[in-house]
Amino acid sequence: MAKKLFIKTYGCQMNVYDSARMADVLAPLGYRAVDAPDGADMIILNTCHIREKAAEKVYSELGRIKPLKQAKIAAGGDMIVAVAGCVAQAEGETLMERAPVVDLVVGPQTYHRLPELIARARRAVSAGDGPGRGAIDIDFPVQTKFDHLPDQAAPQGASAFLSVQEGCDKFCTFCVVPYTRGAEYSRPVGQVDSEARRLVAAGAAEITLLGQNVNAYHGRDERIGADVGLAELIRTLARIEGLARIRYTTSHPRDMNDDLIAAHGDEPKLMPFLHLPVQSGSDRVLAAMNRQHGADDYLSLVERLRRARPDIALSSDFIVGFPGESEAEFAQTLALIEQVEFAHAYSFKYSPRPGTPGALMPDQVLEAVKEERLMRLQALLCDQQTRFNQSHRGHTLAVLFTGPGRHPGQLVGRSPYLQSVHASAPDRLIGRVADVSILAVKPNSLAGRLAALDAPPDVLTERAIA
Ligand code: 5AD
Ligand code: SF4
């Protein structure tokens, strides 16, 4: 009988990808994913450590899992509780000491060793060592997990994620990633190409290439016996028949090279949307953050990107209240936002992360000041997002339909600019790109009607389906 596996994923898209790969690793052991933790044979919390009280959230979740595990054991069963991801990497053994419900701790680089870890956890439990003693793996092995993980099994649908790069060598002074995910590593081109082909064969029409610092990609291309950059990787993948769209995230401004900018102009499958975090508009703050670029460098990058692809939509990450940030420096961030006009953005209050240089800097900004700045920043970004969305009303967008919409007969999909678009359309359009005339703009989505269709939606013309 299949064993029930419940995975709860926190944080970024790389964790979403990793969770799917953990399910792949465990499938040959008879585990099948379920949507609720009750009665599960194994629970994995795939955690994030990037901001705020991430570890505390994990401990509260473990508190909720404890009675579920007790109930399962009382009924004569067993439940393995695992903590994976960046909190696992950062906390290690402490997790088991503080929460004995945990049987297994596994860092992001060693998911391929899960079967062995499960066996170790079981042995430890039956030897009476207390739950899970010894089933910890937070190594950074020389051979990467990508060389060991099984070929992707579970299809991801019309829009799929594919990790091509992991780790980061940038050491921004606010960020834990270089510590939890380790040094930068790029998967070889051939491996990425094979995985992309499998995803497309399983129904993906769009692939988002993932990496903590994805545009630093420099994977080996065996065909030419040399490393290639992200632009070359994109050009290779663009040759895959049936793959309609390529995206990548997250990028660092320093690694936005000429070739990649050119690819935005000449590779039609590369979507005109770029998430390019800037964090701050103040040169002093950027230097203190060790971002290795100034505000003007960012603005000139944006100009070059827009020259290559005039309709490119930009998204960014911002941090307010980095140590020492003055009101005038914060105002420079607002000024940069005014100049760029973002289509979308994420913004955060600075959160001191243990072990990072920022946490030790003097002049930590008061919480109330951070709060107030975040509100002003978000009001501005929200206006820009609304303006961007409104600009599409009355125009046609090519939408990749990804699944059923909110109402019967409706599908939801994505525009080239990553907006959610709802339209009445037949199910057979899932996984296909079709033109949609945008009629309504809601705060976080657009709604429209299949274009070139005066007839009901099941009588589609060639023009409407790309
Ligand atoms: N505090 C606040 N925001 C942070 N980020 C990363 N570390 C921190 C931190 N310590 C944000 C950055 C990054 C995004 C993924 O999370 O904006 O780009
Ligand atoms: Fe963190 Fe900076 Fe690396 Fe991004 S580039 S993962 S913010 S250290």
Coordinates of C-alpha atoms and ligand atoms in Angstrom, one line a residue:
M1 CA 0.0 0.0 0.0
A2 CA 1.3 3.5 -0.8
K3 CA 2.8 5.4 2.0
K4 CA 1.5 9.0 2.5
L5 CA 4.0 11.8 2.1
F6 CA 3.0 15.4 3.2
I7 CA 5.4 18.1 2.2
K8 CA 4.9 21.7 3.4
T9 CA 7.0 24.2 1.4
Y10 CA 8.0 27.7 2.7
G11 CA 9.8 30.4 0.8
C12 CA 11.1 30.7 -2.7
Q13 CA 10.4 28.8 -6.0
M14 CA 13.7 26.9 -5.5
N15 CA 12.1 25.3 -2.5
V16 CA 9.0 24.5 -4.5
Y17 CA 11.3 22.8 -7.1
D18 CA 13.2 21.0 -4.3
S19 CA 10.0 19.7 -2.7
A20 CA 8.9 18.2 -6.0
R21 CA 12.4 16.5 -6.4
M22 CA 12.1 15.1 -2.8
A23 CA 8.8 13.6 -3.8
D24 CA 10.6 12.1 -6.8
V25 CA 13.3 10.6 -4.6
L26 CA 10.8 9.1 -2.3
A27 CA 8.5 7.7 -5.0
P28 CA 10.5 4.5 -5.5
L29 CA 10.2 3.8 -1.7
G30 CA 6.4 3.8 -2.1
Y31 CA 5.6 7.3 -0.9
R32 CA 2.8 9.2 -2.6
A33 CA 2.1 12.9 -2.0
V34 CA -1.0 13.9 0.0
D35 CA -2.5 17.3 0.7
A36 CA -2.9 17.0 4.5
P37 CA -0.6 16.1 7.3
D38 CA -3.1 13.9 9.3
G39 CA -2.2 10.3 9.2
A40 CA 0.8 10.8 7.0
D41 CA 3.7 8.3 7.1
M42 CA 6.2 11.0 6.5
I43 CA 6.0 14.8 6.9
I44 CA 8.7 17.1 5.4
L45 CA 8.8 20.8 6.3
N46 CA 10.9 22.4 3.5
T47 CA 11.8 25.6 5.2
C48 CA 13.1 29.1 4.5
H49 CA 15.5 31.2 6.5
I50 CA 15.6 34.4 4.6
R51 CA 13.6 36.7 6.8
E52 CA 12.1 37.2 10.3
K53 CA 11.3 34.5 12.7
A54 CA 11.6 31.7 10.2
A55 CA 12.9 29.2 12.7
E56 CA 10.2 30.1 15.2
K57 CA 7.5 29.4 12.6
V58 CA 9.0 26.0 12.0
Y59 CA 9.0 25.2 15.7
S60 CA 5.3 26.2 16.0
E61 CA 4.5 24.0 13.0
L62 CA 6.4 21.1 14.7
G63 CA 4.3 21.8 17.8
R64 CA 1.2 21.2 15.7
I65 CA 2.6 18.0 14.2
K66 CA 3.4 16.5 17.5
P67 CA -0.1 15.3 18.4
L68 CA -0.6 14.0 14.9
K69 CA 2.5 11.9 15.3
Q70 CA 1.4 10.7 18.7
A71 CA -2.0 9.7 17.3
K72 CA -0.4 7.8 14.5
I73 CA 1.9 5.9 16.9
A74 CA -1.0 5.2 19.3
A75 CA -2.9 3.6 16.4
G76 CA 0.1 1.3 15.9
G77 CA 1.6 3.2 13.0
D78 CA 4.7 5.3 12.5
M79 CA 5.4 8.8 11.2
I80 CA 8.8 10.2 10.2
V81 CA 9.1 14.0 10.7
A82 CA 11.8 15.7 8.6
V83 CA 12.9 19.3 8.5
A84 CA 14.6 20.2 5.2
G85 CA 15.7 23.5 3.6
C86 CA 17.5 26.5 4.9
V87 CA 16.4 26.3 8.5
A88 CA 17.6 22.7 8.6
Q89 CA 20.9 23.9 7.2
A90 CA 21.2 26.8 9.7
E91 CA 19.9 25.0 12.8
G92 CA 21.2 21.5 12.4
E93 CA 21.1 19.4 15.6
T94 CA 19.4 22.2 17.5
L95 CA 16.2 21.3 15.7
M96 CA 16.1 17.8 17.2
E97 CA 17.2 19.1 20.6
R98 CA 14.4 21.7 20.8
A99 CA 11.8 19.6 19.0
P100 CA 12.3 15.9 19.7
V101 CA 9.3 15.2 17.4
V102 CA 11.9 15.6 14.6
D103 CA 13.4 12.4 13.3
L104 CA 15.5 13.7 10.4
V105 CA 17.2 16.9 9.4
V106 CA 18.4 17.4 5.8
G107 CA 20.0 20.4 4.2
P108 CA 19.2 21.6 0.7
Q109 CA 22.3 19.9 -0.9
T110 CA 21.7 16.3 0.1
Y111 CA 18.1 15.5 -0.7
H112 CA 19.3 12.6 -2.8
R113 CA 20.4 10.9 0.4
L114 CA 16.9 10.9 1.8
P115 CA 16.3 7.1 1.5
E116 CA 19.5 6.4 3.5
L117 CA 18.5 9.0 6.1
I118 CA 15.1 7.5 6.5
A119 CA 16.7 4.1 7.1
R120 CA 19.0 5.7 9.7
A121 CA 16.2 7.5 11.4
R122 CA 14.2 4.2 11.6
R123 CA 17.2 2.4 13.0
A124 CA 17.8 5.0 15.6
V125 CA 14.1 5.0 16.7
S126 CA 14.0 1.2 17.0
A127 CA 17.4 1.1 18.9
G128 CA 15.7 3.4 21.4
D129 CA 18.2 6.2 20.9
G130 CA 15.3 8.6 21.0
P131 CA 13.8 10.0 17.9
G132 CA 16.1 10.3 15.0
R133 CA 19.5 10.6 16.6
G134 CA 22.0 10.5 13.9
A135 CA 19.7 11.2 10.9
I136 CA 21.2 14.6 10.2
D137 CA 22.8 15.6 6.9
I138 CA 23.7 19.2 6.4
D139 CA 26.8 18.5 4.2
F140 CA 27.9 20.4 1.1
P141 CA 29.0 17.3 -0.8
V142 CA 31.5 17.8 -3.7
Q143 CA 29.3 15.8 -6.0
T144 CA 26.0 17.7 -6.3
K145 CA 22.6 16.3 -5.6
F146 CA 21.8 16.9 -9.3
D147 CA 24.1 14.1 -10.2
H148 CA 22.2 11.7 -8.0
L149 CA 18.5 12.7 -8.1
P150 CA 16.3 10.5 -10.3
D151 CA 15.0 11.8 -13.5
Q152 CA 12.1 14.0 -12.8
A153 CA 9.0 11.9 -12.4
A154 CA 6.0 14.0 -11.5
P155 CA 4.8 16.2 -14.3
Q156 CA 4.5 19.9 -13.3
G157 CA 1.9 21.0 -15.8
A158 CA 1.9 23.7 -18.4
S159 CA 4.3 25.9 -16.5
A160 CA 7.3 24.2 -14.9
F161 CA 10.3 25.1 -12.8
L162 CA 13.8 23.9 -13.5
S163 CA 16.8 24.6 -11.1
V164 CA 19.9 25.4 -13.2
Q165 CA 22.0 27.1 -10.6
E166 CA 22.3 27.0 -6.8
G167 CA 24.1 28.9 -4.1
C168 CA 25.6 32.3 -4.2
D169 CA 29.1 33.9 -3.8
K170 CA 27.9 37.5 -3.6
F171 CA 27.6 37.8 0.2
C172 CA 25.2 40.7 0.4
T173 CA 25.5 41.7 4.0
F174 CA 21.8 41.1 4.8
C175 CA 21.5 37.7 3.3
V176 CA 21.8 34.1 4.6
V177 CA 21.8 32.4 1.3
P178 CA 25.6 32.1 0.8
Y179 CA 25.6 30.4 4.2
T180 CA 22.6 28.1 3.8
R181 CA 22.9 27.2 0.1
G182 CA 26.6 27.4 -0.1
A183 CA 28.9 28.3 -3.0
E184 CA 27.6 28.9 -6.4
Y185 CA 27.2 25.9 -8.7
S186 CA 25.8 25.6 -12.2
R187 CA 24.4 22.4 -13.7
P188 CA 25.9 21.3 -17.0
V189 CA 24.0 22.3 -20.1
G190 CA 23.3 18.7 -21.2
Q191 CA 21.7 17.9 -17.9
V192 CA 19.5 21.0 -18.0
D193 CA 18.5 20.3 -21.6
S194 CA 17.5 16.7 -20.9
E195 CA 15.4 17.7 -17.9
A196 CA 13.8 20.5 -20.0
R197 CA 12.9 18.0 -22.7
R198 CA 11.3 15.7 -20.2
L199 CA 9.3 18.5 -18.8
V200 CA 8.1 19.5 -22.3
A201 CA 7.3 15.9 -23.1
A202 CA 5.2 15.8 -19.9
G203 CA 3.2 18.9 -21.0
A204 CA 5.2 22.0 -20.0
A205 CA 4.9 24.9 -22.5
E206 CA 6.8 27.3 -20.2
I207 CA 9.9 26.7 -18.2
T208 CA 11.2 29.1 -15.5
L209 CA 14.9 28.5 -15.0
L210 CA 15.7 28.9 -11.3
G211 CA 18.7 29.9 -9.3
Q212 CA 19.5 32.0 -6.3
N213 CA 21.8 34.0 -8.6
V214 CA 20.6 32.5 -11.9
N215 CA 22.2 35.0 -14.3
A216 CA 25.6 34.1 -12.8
Y217 CA 25.0 30.7 -14.5
H218 CA 28.2 29.3 -16.1
G219 CA 27.5 25.6 -16.9
R220 CA 29.7 23.2 -18.8
D221 CA 28.6 22.6 -22.4
E222 CA 30.2 19.3 -23.3
R223 CA 29.5 20.0 -27.0
I224 CA 32.1 22.7 -27.1
G225 CA 34.1 21.7 -24.0
A226 CA 33.7 25.0 -22.3
D227 CA 31.5 26.8 -19.8
V228 CA 28.6 28.9 -21.2
G229 CA 26.5 31.7 -19.7
L230 CA 22.7 31.9 -19.2
A231 CA 22.1 33.5 -22.6
E232 CA 23.7 30.5 -24.4
L233 CA 21.7 28.1 -22.2
I234 CA 18.5 29.9 -23.1
R235 CA 19.3 29.8 -26.8
T236 CA 20.0 26.0 -26.5
L237 CA 16.7 25.4 -24.7
A238 CA 14.8 27.6 -27.1
R239 CA 15.4 25.0 -29.8
I240 CA 13.2 22.5 -28.0
E241 CA 10.1 22.0 -30.0
G242 CA 6.9 22.5 -28.0
L243 CA 8.5 24.8 -25.5
A244 CA 6.8 28.2 -26.1
R245 CA 8.2 30.3 -23.3
I246 CA 11.4 30.7 -21.2
R247 CA 11.8 32.7 -18.1
Y248 CA 14.5 32.9 -15.4
T249 CA 14.7 34.1 -11.8
T250 CA 16.4 35.5 -9.6
S251 CA 19.1 37.8 -11.1
H252 CA 21.7 40.1 -9.8
P253 CA 22.4 43.4 -11.6
R254 CA 26.1 42.7 -11.7
D255 CA 25.6 39.5 -13.8
M256 CA 23.3 41.1 -16.4
N257 CA 25.8 40.9 -19.2
D258 CA 25.6 42.1 -22.8
D259 CA 24.8 38.7 -24.2
L260 CA 21.8 38.2 -21.8
I261 CA 20.5 41.7 -22.6
A262 CA 20.8 40.9 -26.3
A263 CA 18.9 37.6 -25.8
H264 CA 16.0 39.7 -24.5
G265 CA 16.0 41.4 -27.9
D266 CA 16.5 38.5 -30.2
E267 CA 15.2 35.3 -28.6
P268 CA 11.4 35.3 -29.1
K269 CA 10.8 32.5 -26.6
L270 CA 12.4 34.6 -23.8
M271 CA 9.5 36.4 -22.1
P272 CA 9.6 40.2 -21.8
F273 CA 9.6 40.2 -18.0
L274 CA 12.6 40.4 -15.7
H275 CA 12.9 40.2 -11.9
L276 CA 16.0 42.2 -11.1
P277 CA 16.3 43.0 -7.4
V278 CA 17.9 46.4 -6.7
Q279 CA 17.2 46.5 -2.9
S280 CA 17.8 50.2 -2.5
G281 CA 18.2 53.5 -4.5
S282 CA 21.0 54.9 -2.2
D283 CA 24.6 54.3 -3.2
R284 CA 25.7 54.4 0.4
V285 CA 23.2 51.8 1.5
L286 CA 24.0 49.7 -1.6
A287 CA 27.7 49.8 -0.7
A288 CA 26.9 48.8 3.0
M289 CA 24.8 46.0 1.6
N290 CA 27.8 44.9 -0.5
R291 CA 25.7 44.9 -3.6
Q292 CA 28.7 45.9 -5.8
H293 CA 26.7 48.3 -7.9
G294 CA 25.3 51.8 -7.6
A295 CA 21.8 53.2 -8.4
D296 CA 23.1 54.6 -11.7
D297 CA 24.4 51.2 -12.8
Y298 CA 20.9 49.9 -12.2
L299 CA 19.3 52.7 -14.1
S300 CA 21.6 52.3 -17.1
L301 CA 20.9 48.5 -17.1
V302 CA 17.2 49.2 -17.3
E303 CA 17.8 51.6 -20.2
R304 CA 19.8 49.0 -22.1
L305 CA 17.2 46.3 -21.4
R306 CA 14.5 48.6 -22.7
R307 CA 16.5 49.4 -25.8
A308 CA 16.9 45.7 -26.5
R309 CA 13.2 44.9 -25.7
P310 CA 11.1 48.0 -25.4
D311 CA 8.1 46.3 -23.8
I312 CA 10.1 44.5 -21.1
A313 CA 8.3 44.7 -17.7
L314 CA 10.5 44.9 -14.7
S315 CA 10.1 43.6 -11.2
S316 CA 12.3 44.0 -8.2
D317 CA 13.0 43.4 -4.5
F318 CA 13.4 46.2 -2.0
I319 CA 14.6 46.3 1.6
V320 CA 13.7 49.2 3.8
G321 CA 15.4 50.1 7.0
F322 CA 18.8 48.5 6.4
P323 CA 21.1 49.6 9.3
G324 CA 21.9 53.3 9.1
E325 CA 19.3 54.1 6.3
S326 CA 18.4 57.7 6.7
E327 CA 15.2 59.4 5.5
A328 CA 17.1 61.0 2.7
E329 CA 18.5 57.6 1.6
F330 CA 15.1 56.1 1.7
A331 CA 13.8 58.9 -0.4
Q332 CA 16.5 57.9 -3.0
T333 CA 14.9 54.5 -3.2
L334 CA 11.5 56.1 -3.9
A335 CA 13.2 58.3 -6.5
L336 CA 14.6 55.3 -8.2
I337 CA 11.2 53.6 -8.3
E338 CA 9.7 56.7 -9.8
Q339 CA 12.3 56.7 -12.5
V340 CA 12.1 53.0 -13.4
E341 CA 8.3 52.3 -13.2
F342 CA 8.0 48.7 -12.0
A343 CA 5.3 46.3 -13.2
H344 CA 5.6 44.3 -10.0
A345 CA 7.8 44.2 -6.8
Y346 CA 8.4 42.5 -3.5
S347 CA 9.4 44.7 -0.5
F348 CA 10.5 43.9 2.9
K349 CA 11.5 45.4 6.2
Y350 CA 15.2 44.7 7.0
S351 CA 15.4 41.6 9.2
P352 CA 18.7 41.0 11.0
R353 CA 19.8 37.5 10.2
P354 CA 22.1 35.8 12.7
G355 CA 25.5 35.2 11.3
T356 CA 25.3 37.9 8.6
P357 CA 27.4 41.1 8.8
G358 CA 24.2 43.3 8.7
A359 CA 23.0 41.9 12.0
L360 CA 26.1 43.3 13.7
M361 CA 26.0 46.8 12.1
P362 CA 25.4 49.7 14.4
D363 CA 22.4 52.1 13.9
Q364 CA 19.7 49.4 13.4
V365 CA 16.6 51.2 12.3
L366 CA 13.6 51.3 14.7
E367 CA 10.7 48.9 13.8
A368 CA 8.2 51.8 13.6
V369 CA 10.4 53.6 11.1
K370 CA 10.8 50.5 9.0
E371 CA 7.0 50.0 9.1
E372 CA 6.2 53.5 8.0
R373 CA 8.8 53.4 5.2
L374 CA 7.5 50.1 4.0
M375 CA 4.0 51.5 3.8
R376 CA 5.1 54.5 1.7
L377 CA 7.2 52.3 -0.6
Q378 CA 4.4 49.8 -1.1
A379 CA 1.9 52.5 -1.9
L380 CA 4.1 53.8 -4.7
L381 CA 4.8 50.3 -6.0
C382 CA 1.2 49.4 -5.9
D383 CA 0.3 52.5 -7.9
Q384 CA 2.8 51.5 -10.5
Q385 CA 1.6 47.9 -10.7
T386 CA -2.0 49.1 -11.1
R387 CA -0.9 51.6 -13.8
F388 CA 1.0 48.8 -15.6
N389 CA -2.0 46.4 -15.5
Q390 CA -4.4 49.2 -16.6
S391 CA -2.3 49.9 -19.6
H392 CA -3.4 46.5 -21.0
R393 CA -7.1 47.2 -20.9
G394 CA -8.5 47.1 -24.5
H395 CA -5.3 45.4 -25.8
T396 CA -4.6 41.8 -26.7
L397 CA -2.2 39.6 -24.7
A398 CA -0.9 36.2 -25.6
V399 CA -1.9 34.0 -22.7
L400 CA -0.5 30.6 -21.8
F401 CA -3.4 28.8 -20.2
T402 CA -2.2 26.8 -17.2
G403 CA -5.4 25.5 -15.5
P404 CA -9.0 25.9 -14.5
G405 CA -10.1 29.4 -13.4
R406 CA -12.4 30.4 -10.6
H407 CA -15.7 29.7 -12.4
P408 CA -16.8 26.7 -14.5
G409 CA -15.9 27.1 -18.1
Q410 CA -13.1 29.5 -17.2
L411 CA -9.4 29.0 -17.5
V412 CA -6.5 30.9 -15.9
G413 CA -3.2 31.6 -17.6
R414 CA -0.3 33.9 -17.7
S415 CA 0.5 36.9 -20.0
P416 CA 4.0 37.4 -21.3
Y417 CA 4.4 39.9 -18.4
L418 CA 3.5 37.2 -15.8
Q419 CA 0.1 38.7 -15.0
S420 CA -2.7 36.2 -14.2
V421 CA -5.4 36.3 -16.9
H422 CA -8.8 34.8 -16.6
A423 CA -11.0 34.0 -19.7
S424 CA -13.8 31.7 -20.7
A425 CA -12.0 29.0 -22.7
P426 CA -12.3 25.2 -23.3
D427 CA -10.1 22.9 -21.3
R428 CA -8.2 21.8 -24.4
L429 CA -6.5 25.1 -24.4
I430 CA -4.6 24.3 -21.2
G431 CA -0.9 24.2 -22.1
R432 CA -1.6 26.3 -25.2
V433 CA -1.0 30.0 -25.9
A434 CA -4.0 32.0 -27.2
D435 CA -4.8 35.7 -27.7
V436 CA -7.0 37.3 -25.1
S437 CA -8.6 40.8 -25.4
I438 CA -8.3 42.3 -22.0
L439 CA -11.6 43.8 -20.7
A440 CA -11.2 44.1 -17.0
V441 CA -8.3 44.9 -14.6
K442 CA -8.5 43.7 -11.0
P443 CA -5.9 44.4 -8.4
N444 CA -3.9 41.2 -9.0
S445 CA -5.2 39.8 -12.2
L446 CA -6.7 40.6 -15.6
A447 CA -9.9 39.2 -17.2
G448 CA -10.7 39.1 -20.9
R449 CA -12.2 37.2 -23.8
L450 CA -10.5 34.9 -26.3
A451 CA -9.6 37.1 -29.2
A452 CA -10.5 36.4 -32.8
L453 CA -13.6 34.7 -31.5
D454 CA -16.9 36.1 -32.3
A455 CA -18.2 32.6 -32.1
P456 CA -18.4 30.6 -28.8
P457 CA -15.1 29.6 -27.4
D458 CA -15.2 26.0 -28.6
V459 CA -15.0 27.2 -32.3
L460 CA -11.5 28.4 -32.2
T461 CA -9.8 29.8 -35.2
E462 CA -6.2 29.1 -36.1
R463 CA -5.3 32.7 -35.3
A464 CA -6.4 32.4 -31.7
I465 CA -4.2 29.4 -31.0
A466 CA -0.4 29.8 -31.4
Ligands
5AD1 N1 15.8 41.2 5.5 C1 14.9 41.6 4.6 N2 14.8 41.2 3.4 C2 15.7 40.3 3.0 N3 15.9 39.7 1.8 C3 16.9 38.8 1.9 N4 17.5 38.9 3.1 C4 16.7 39.8 3.8 C5 16.8 40.3 5.1 N5 17.7 39.9 6.0 C6 15.1 39.9 0.6 C7 15.9 40.6 -0.5 C8 16.0 39.5 -1.5 C9 14.7 38.7 -1.3 C10 14.7 37.3 -1.8 O1 14.5 38.7 0.1 O2 15.1 41.6 -1.0 O3 16.2 39.9 -2.8
SF4_2 FE1 21.5 36.8 -1.1 FE2 22.8 38.8 -2.4 FE3 23.2 36.2 -3.1 FE4 20.9 37.4 -3.7 S1 22.9 38.0 -4.5 S2 21.2 35.3 -2.8 S3 20.6 38.7 -1.9 S4 23.7 37.2 -1.1

